[in-house]
Amino acid sequence: MTKPLSVLTLLLALTAACGTAQTPPSPRASTQTTYPTEAWERWETPEAGGFDSAQLEAVDVHLDSLSSFSMMVVRGGRVVHEFGDNAGLFYVASVRKSVLAMLYGPYVDDGTIDLDRTLAEMDMDDVQNLTDAEQHATIEHLITARSGVYHPASNPGDNLDNAPPRGSQPPGAYFLYSNWDFNAAGTAFELETGLDIFDALEQDLAEPLGFQDWNREIHEKGGDLTRSRYPSYHMYISGRDMARLGLLMLREGRWDDAQVLPGDWARRIVSTITPLEEMNPADLRDEIFGYGAMWWVWDGPEAVGPYEGAYSARGAYGQYITVLPALDLVVSHKTLPQPFGSMEEYEQISVSWEEFHGVLDRLVAAFCDAECGVRER
């Protein structure tokens, strides 16, 4: 599997091509704090937003060679580049988990949700029964994928096949990307707040952020409830509304004159809770990510330069919301050109993380001047 270019290699290449090192500018120094209203504002030219037009055109050619359906690039709260149909409203896969982490924020802040509440205290058991030790897992453990509960989940798309034996890891001791944890975190949210997740999404994010393409009616929970009581909560969000979520995170929960998410919560969920060297299964330690609270966080030697402080929501088949604070940049990317379809159809139109990181590397290169050139992959 081809790994993304080393950030140090990329920066050295940019330095050699441009003549001087391109230090990522301070977002506060170089861009205005802008928020979209009914529609997104746009930079007059890519150059006005700090990008090279010719290189962005080359990025589009590269996207055409992949299965990308849409991409939006936002800098300083304004659109600098678009590819495809960013109004298309369809499945975001595991990006749903990062959105749920955002929804938790106001309710943790006001005390409605106590992250130390245990499964036992919420009377949360499951079809195969949880042990006393498993029921000591807390909400905090669920949202950080460290519950130690390796009960089957109601839906696939995780690393439960690589789980250690049940009962072998106490709550909090071991990271494993598990849909059981994430689905149970959804149920815990509903139990503690009294809200349906999709209603909370509508009132707490879609409406305050002015989603352009929101449709509450198409949202419903799923999964095989004979395997687990806790359903999945798949969401359908357009690329341009995904970019609004990314901008809210970039602005640490602030939206114009309102603090939509508590700032400390917005920072907390994209801070490294599980560092790269503690990721499981062990092959994840050869990648670039640690984990926060349902967000993937750049960690280790790659988390420098343009990727310093960066984080991403990642969904199967190529759904991504990626934030690069060092460049004041949000990138949303989608595949799947229709709201519904079979998993077999989805697998034919997938953009892997490695492929998407190649796109990010090209965007970083395009942030340099016209002489820098597109990095070949």
Short mmCIF file of C-alpha atoms in Angstrom, two decimals, residues 16-228:
data_model
loop_
_atom_site.label_atom_id
_atom_site.label_comp_id
_atom_site.label_asym_id
_atom_site.label_seq_id
_atom_site.Cartn_x
_atom_site.Cartn_y
_atom_site.Cartn_z
CA ALA A 16 13.79 23.55 -3.67
CA ALA A 17 11.22 24.43 -6.32
CA CYS A 18 10.20 27.80 -4.96
CA GLY A 19 13.58 29.01 -3.84
CA THR A 20 12.47 29.78 -0.30
CA ALA A 21 10.67 27.71 2.29
CA GLN A 22 6.91 28.13 2.30
CA THR A 23 5.98 28.51 5.96
CA PRO A 24 2.25 28.01 6.59
CA PRO A 25 0.86 31.44 7.47
CA SER A 26 -1.04 32.18 10.62
CA PRO A 27 -4.79 31.90 9.86
CA ARG A 28 -5.52 34.93 12.00
CA ALA A 29 -2.88 37.00 10.23
CA SER A 30 -3.71 36.08 6.65
CA THR A 31 -7.46 35.58 6.36
CA GLN A 32 -10.69 37.10 7.55
CA THR A 33 -13.05 35.29 9.87
CA THR A 34 -15.90 34.64 7.44
CA TYR A 35 -18.94 32.37 7.72
CA PRO A 36 -21.39 31.29 5.00
CA THR A 37 -24.99 32.47 5.28
CA GLU A 38 -27.58 31.14 2.81
CA ALA A 39 -24.72 30.30 0.46
CA TRP A 40 -20.94 30.21 0.66
CA GLU A 41 -18.88 33.27 -0.13
CA ARG A 42 -16.09 32.68 -2.64
CA TRP A 43 -12.66 34.06 -3.24
CA GLU A 44 -12.56 36.05 -6.48
CA THR A 45 -9.69 33.87 -7.67
CA PRO A 46 -7.80 30.92 -6.18
CA GLU A 47 -4.77 33.20 -5.96
CA ALA A 48 -6.72 35.60 -3.73
CA GLY A 49 -7.28 32.65 -1.40
CA GLY A 50 -3.62 31.67 -1.49
CA PHE A 51 -3.70 28.94 -4.15
CA ASP A 52 -2.35 28.49 -7.65
CA SER A 53 -5.07 28.08 -10.29
CA ALA A 54 -3.07 25.85 -12.62
CA GLN A 55 -2.23 23.45 -9.84
CA LEU A 56 -5.86 23.30 -8.72
CA GLU A 57 -6.82 22.40 -12.28
CA ALA A 58 -4.28 19.58 -12.08
CA VAL A 59 -5.89 18.47 -8.81
CA ASP A 60 -9.21 18.20 -10.68
CA VAL A 61 -7.57 16.04 -13.34
CA HIS A 62 -6.31 13.78 -10.57
CA LEU A 63 -9.77 13.61 -8.97
CA ASP A 64 -11.19 12.58 -12.35
CA SER A 65 -8.82 9.60 -12.28
CA LEU A 66 -10.27 8.51 -8.93
CA SER A 67 -13.88 7.78 -7.96
CA SER A 68 -14.34 11.23 -6.43
CA PHE A 69 -17.84 12.64 -6.77
CA SER A 70 -17.30 16.01 -5.13
CA MET A 71 -14.81 18.09 -3.18
CA MET A 72 -14.96 21.54 -1.61
CA VAL A 73 -11.90 23.49 -0.47
CA VAL A 74 -12.53 26.32 1.99
CA ARG A 75 -9.92 28.76 3.26
CA GLY A 76 -10.68 31.59 5.64
CA GLY A 77 -14.36 30.60 5.59
CA ARG A 78 -14.68 31.17 1.83
CA VAL A 79 -14.67 28.67 -1.02
CA VAL A 80 -11.42 28.65 -2.91
CA HIS A 81 -12.16 25.64 -5.12
CA GLU A 82 -14.90 23.14 -5.93
CA PHE A 83 -15.06 19.87 -7.82
CA GLY A 84 -18.23 17.97 -8.76
CA ASP A 85 -21.67 18.29 -7.20
CA ASN A 86 -21.35 19.47 -3.61
CA ALA A 87 -25.14 19.75 -3.22
CA GLY A 88 -25.65 16.00 -3.56
CA LEU A 89 -27.28 14.62 -0.41
CA PHE A 90 -26.13 11.15 0.48
CA TYR A 91 -24.54 8.73 2.93
CA VAL A 92 -21.52 9.90 4.93
CA ALA A 93 -20.64 6.50 6.49
CA SER A 94 -18.49 6.78 9.62
CA VAL A 95 -18.34 10.56 9.42
CA ARG A 96 -21.54 10.13 11.47
CA LYS A 97 -19.39 9.28 14.50
CA SER A 98 -17.47 12.55 14.36
CA VAL A 99 -20.76 14.43 14.02
CA LEU A 100 -22.10 12.62 17.10
CA ALA A 101 -19.00 13.73 19.01
CA MET A 102 -19.88 17.31 18.11
CA LEU A 103 -23.49 16.82 19.27
CA TYR A 104 -22.29 15.72 22.69
CA GLY A 105 -20.62 19.07 23.39
CA PRO A 106 -23.42 21.33 24.68
CA TYR A 107 -24.91 18.54 26.82
CA VAL A 108 -21.59 17.70 28.46
CA ASP A 109 -21.02 21.40 29.05
CA ASP A 110 -24.37 21.98 30.79
CA GLY A 111 -24.19 18.77 32.83
CA THR A 112 -26.98 16.90 31.03
CA ILE A 113 -24.45 14.24 30.06
CA ASP A 114 -21.98 12.98 32.65
CA LEU A 115 -19.12 11.29 30.80
CA ASP A 116 -18.39 9.18 33.89
CA ARG A 117 -21.81 7.49 33.77
CA THR A 118 -21.42 3.75 33.36
CA LEU A 119 -23.34 1.31 31.22
CA ALA A 120 -24.72 -0.22 34.41
CA GLU A 121 -26.01 3.15 35.62
CA MET A 122 -27.79 3.63 32.29
CA ASP A 123 -29.15 0.06 32.36
CA MET A 124 -27.41 -0.70 29.05
CA ASP A 125 -27.01 -4.45 28.50
CA ASP A 126 -27.02 -6.37 25.20
CA VAL A 127 -28.29 -9.55 23.56
CA GLN A 128 -25.29 -11.65 24.66
CA ASN A 129 -25.32 -9.99 28.09
CA LEU A 130 -22.50 -7.81 29.33
CA THR A 131 -20.30 -8.87 32.23
CA ASP A 132 -20.07 -6.83 35.40
CA ALA A 133 -16.64 -5.61 34.30
CA GLU A 134 -17.96 -4.55 30.87
CA GLN A 135 -20.83 -2.66 32.47
CA HIS A 136 -18.27 -0.48 34.26
CA ALA A 137 -17.41 1.13 30.89
CA THR A 138 -18.35 4.80 30.85
CA ILE A 139 -19.65 7.14 28.17
CA GLU A 140 -16.12 8.56 28.00
CA HIS A 141 -14.85 5.09 27.12
CA LEU A 142 -17.49 4.69 24.41
CA ILE A 143 -16.71 7.94 22.59
CA THR A 144 -12.97 7.26 22.69
CA ALA A 145 -13.31 3.61 21.54
CA ARG A 146 -11.76 2.28 24.75
CA SER A 147 -14.72 0.49 26.37
CA GLY A 148 -13.20 -2.98 26.56
CA VAL A 149 -16.56 -4.36 25.38
CA TYR A 150 -16.12 -6.72 22.43
CA HIS A 151 -19.74 -7.70 21.94
CA PRO A 152 -20.82 -7.96 18.25
CA ALA A 153 -22.11 -4.72 16.73
CA SER A 154 -25.35 -4.37 14.79
CA ASN A 155 -23.46 -3.27 11.65
CA PRO A 156 -20.03 -3.93 10.08
CA GLY A 157 -17.30 -1.43 9.21
CA ASP A 158 -14.90 -1.56 12.15
CA ASN A 159 -12.01 -3.56 13.64
CA LEU A 160 -14.00 -5.91 15.88
CA ASP A 161 -12.62 -8.87 13.92
CA ASN A 162 -9.26 -7.94 15.48
CA ALA A 163 -10.60 -7.61 19.01
CA PRO A 164 -8.87 -9.36 21.89
CA PRO A 165 -10.90 -11.97 23.80
CA ARG A 166 -13.89 -10.66 25.69
CA GLY A 167 -12.98 -9.79 29.25
CA SER A 168 -9.26 -9.49 28.51
CA GLN A 169 -9.11 -5.68 28.61
CA PRO A 170 -10.62 -3.51 31.34
CA PRO A 171 -12.52 -0.35 30.33
CA GLY A 172 -10.19 2.46 29.37
CA ALA A 173 -7.08 0.31 28.86
CA TYR A 174 -7.18 -0.56 25.16
CA PHE A 175 -8.18 1.30 21.99
CA LEU A 176 -10.16 -0.56 19.33
CA TYR A 177 -12.19 1.06 16.56
CA SER A 178 -15.52 -0.62 17.31
CA ASN A 179 -19.01 0.03 16.02
CA TRP A 180 -20.34 -1.45 19.25
CA ASP A 181 -18.80 1.46 21.13
CA PHE A 182 -19.98 4.05 18.61
CA ASN A 183 -23.53 2.70 18.38
CA ALA A 184 -23.78 2.42 22.16
CA ALA A 185 -22.53 6.01 22.35
CA GLY A 186 -25.48 6.99 20.16
CA THR A 187 -27.94 5.22 22.45
CA ALA A 188 -26.29 6.74 25.53
CA PHE A 189 -26.68 10.21 23.99
CA GLU A 190 -30.40 9.61 23.47
CA LEU A 191 -30.93 8.14 26.94
CA GLU A 192 -29.19 11.02 28.69
CA THR A 193 -30.62 13.89 26.63
CA GLY A 194 -34.08 12.50 25.80
CA LEU A 195 -33.45 13.51 22.17
CA ASP A 196 -33.36 11.48 18.99
CA ILE A 197 -29.90 11.84 17.39
CA PHE A 198 -31.35 13.10 14.11
CA ASP A 199 -33.55 15.67 15.85
CA ALA A 200 -30.49 16.86 17.78
CA LEU A 201 -28.55 17.05 14.53
CA GLU A 202 -31.27 19.21 13.06
CA GLN A 203 -31.72 21.60 16.00
CA ASP A 204 -28.12 21.80 17.22
CA LEU A 205 -26.14 21.80 13.97
CA ALA A 206 -28.17 21.86 10.74
CA GLU A 207 -30.28 24.87 11.72
CA PRO A 208 -27.62 27.02 13.47
CA LEU A 209 -25.14 26.43 10.66
CA GLY A 210 -27.74 26.98 7.93
CA PHE A 211 -27.35 23.65 6.14
CA GLN A 212 -28.33 24.19 2.52
CA ASP A 213 -29.41 20.61 1.81
CA TRP A 214 -30.80 19.20 5.05
CA ASN A 215 -33.62 16.64 4.91
CA ARG A 216 -34.65 15.15 8.26
CA GLU A 217 -37.13 12.75 6.67
CA ILE A 218 -34.55 10.47 5.05
CA HIS A 219 -32.75 9.73 8.33
CA GLU A 220 -33.46 6.48 10.13
CA LYS A 221 -31.52 4.05 12.27
CA GLY A 222 -30.43 0.65 11.03
CA GLY A 223 -28.44 -2.48 11.74
CA ASP A 224 -29.22 -6.05 12.75
CA LEU A 225 -30.79 -5.75 16.20
CA THR A 226 -30.62 -9.52 16.72
CA ARG A 227 -26.84 -9.07 16.96
CA SER A 228 -26.92 -5.98 19.19
#
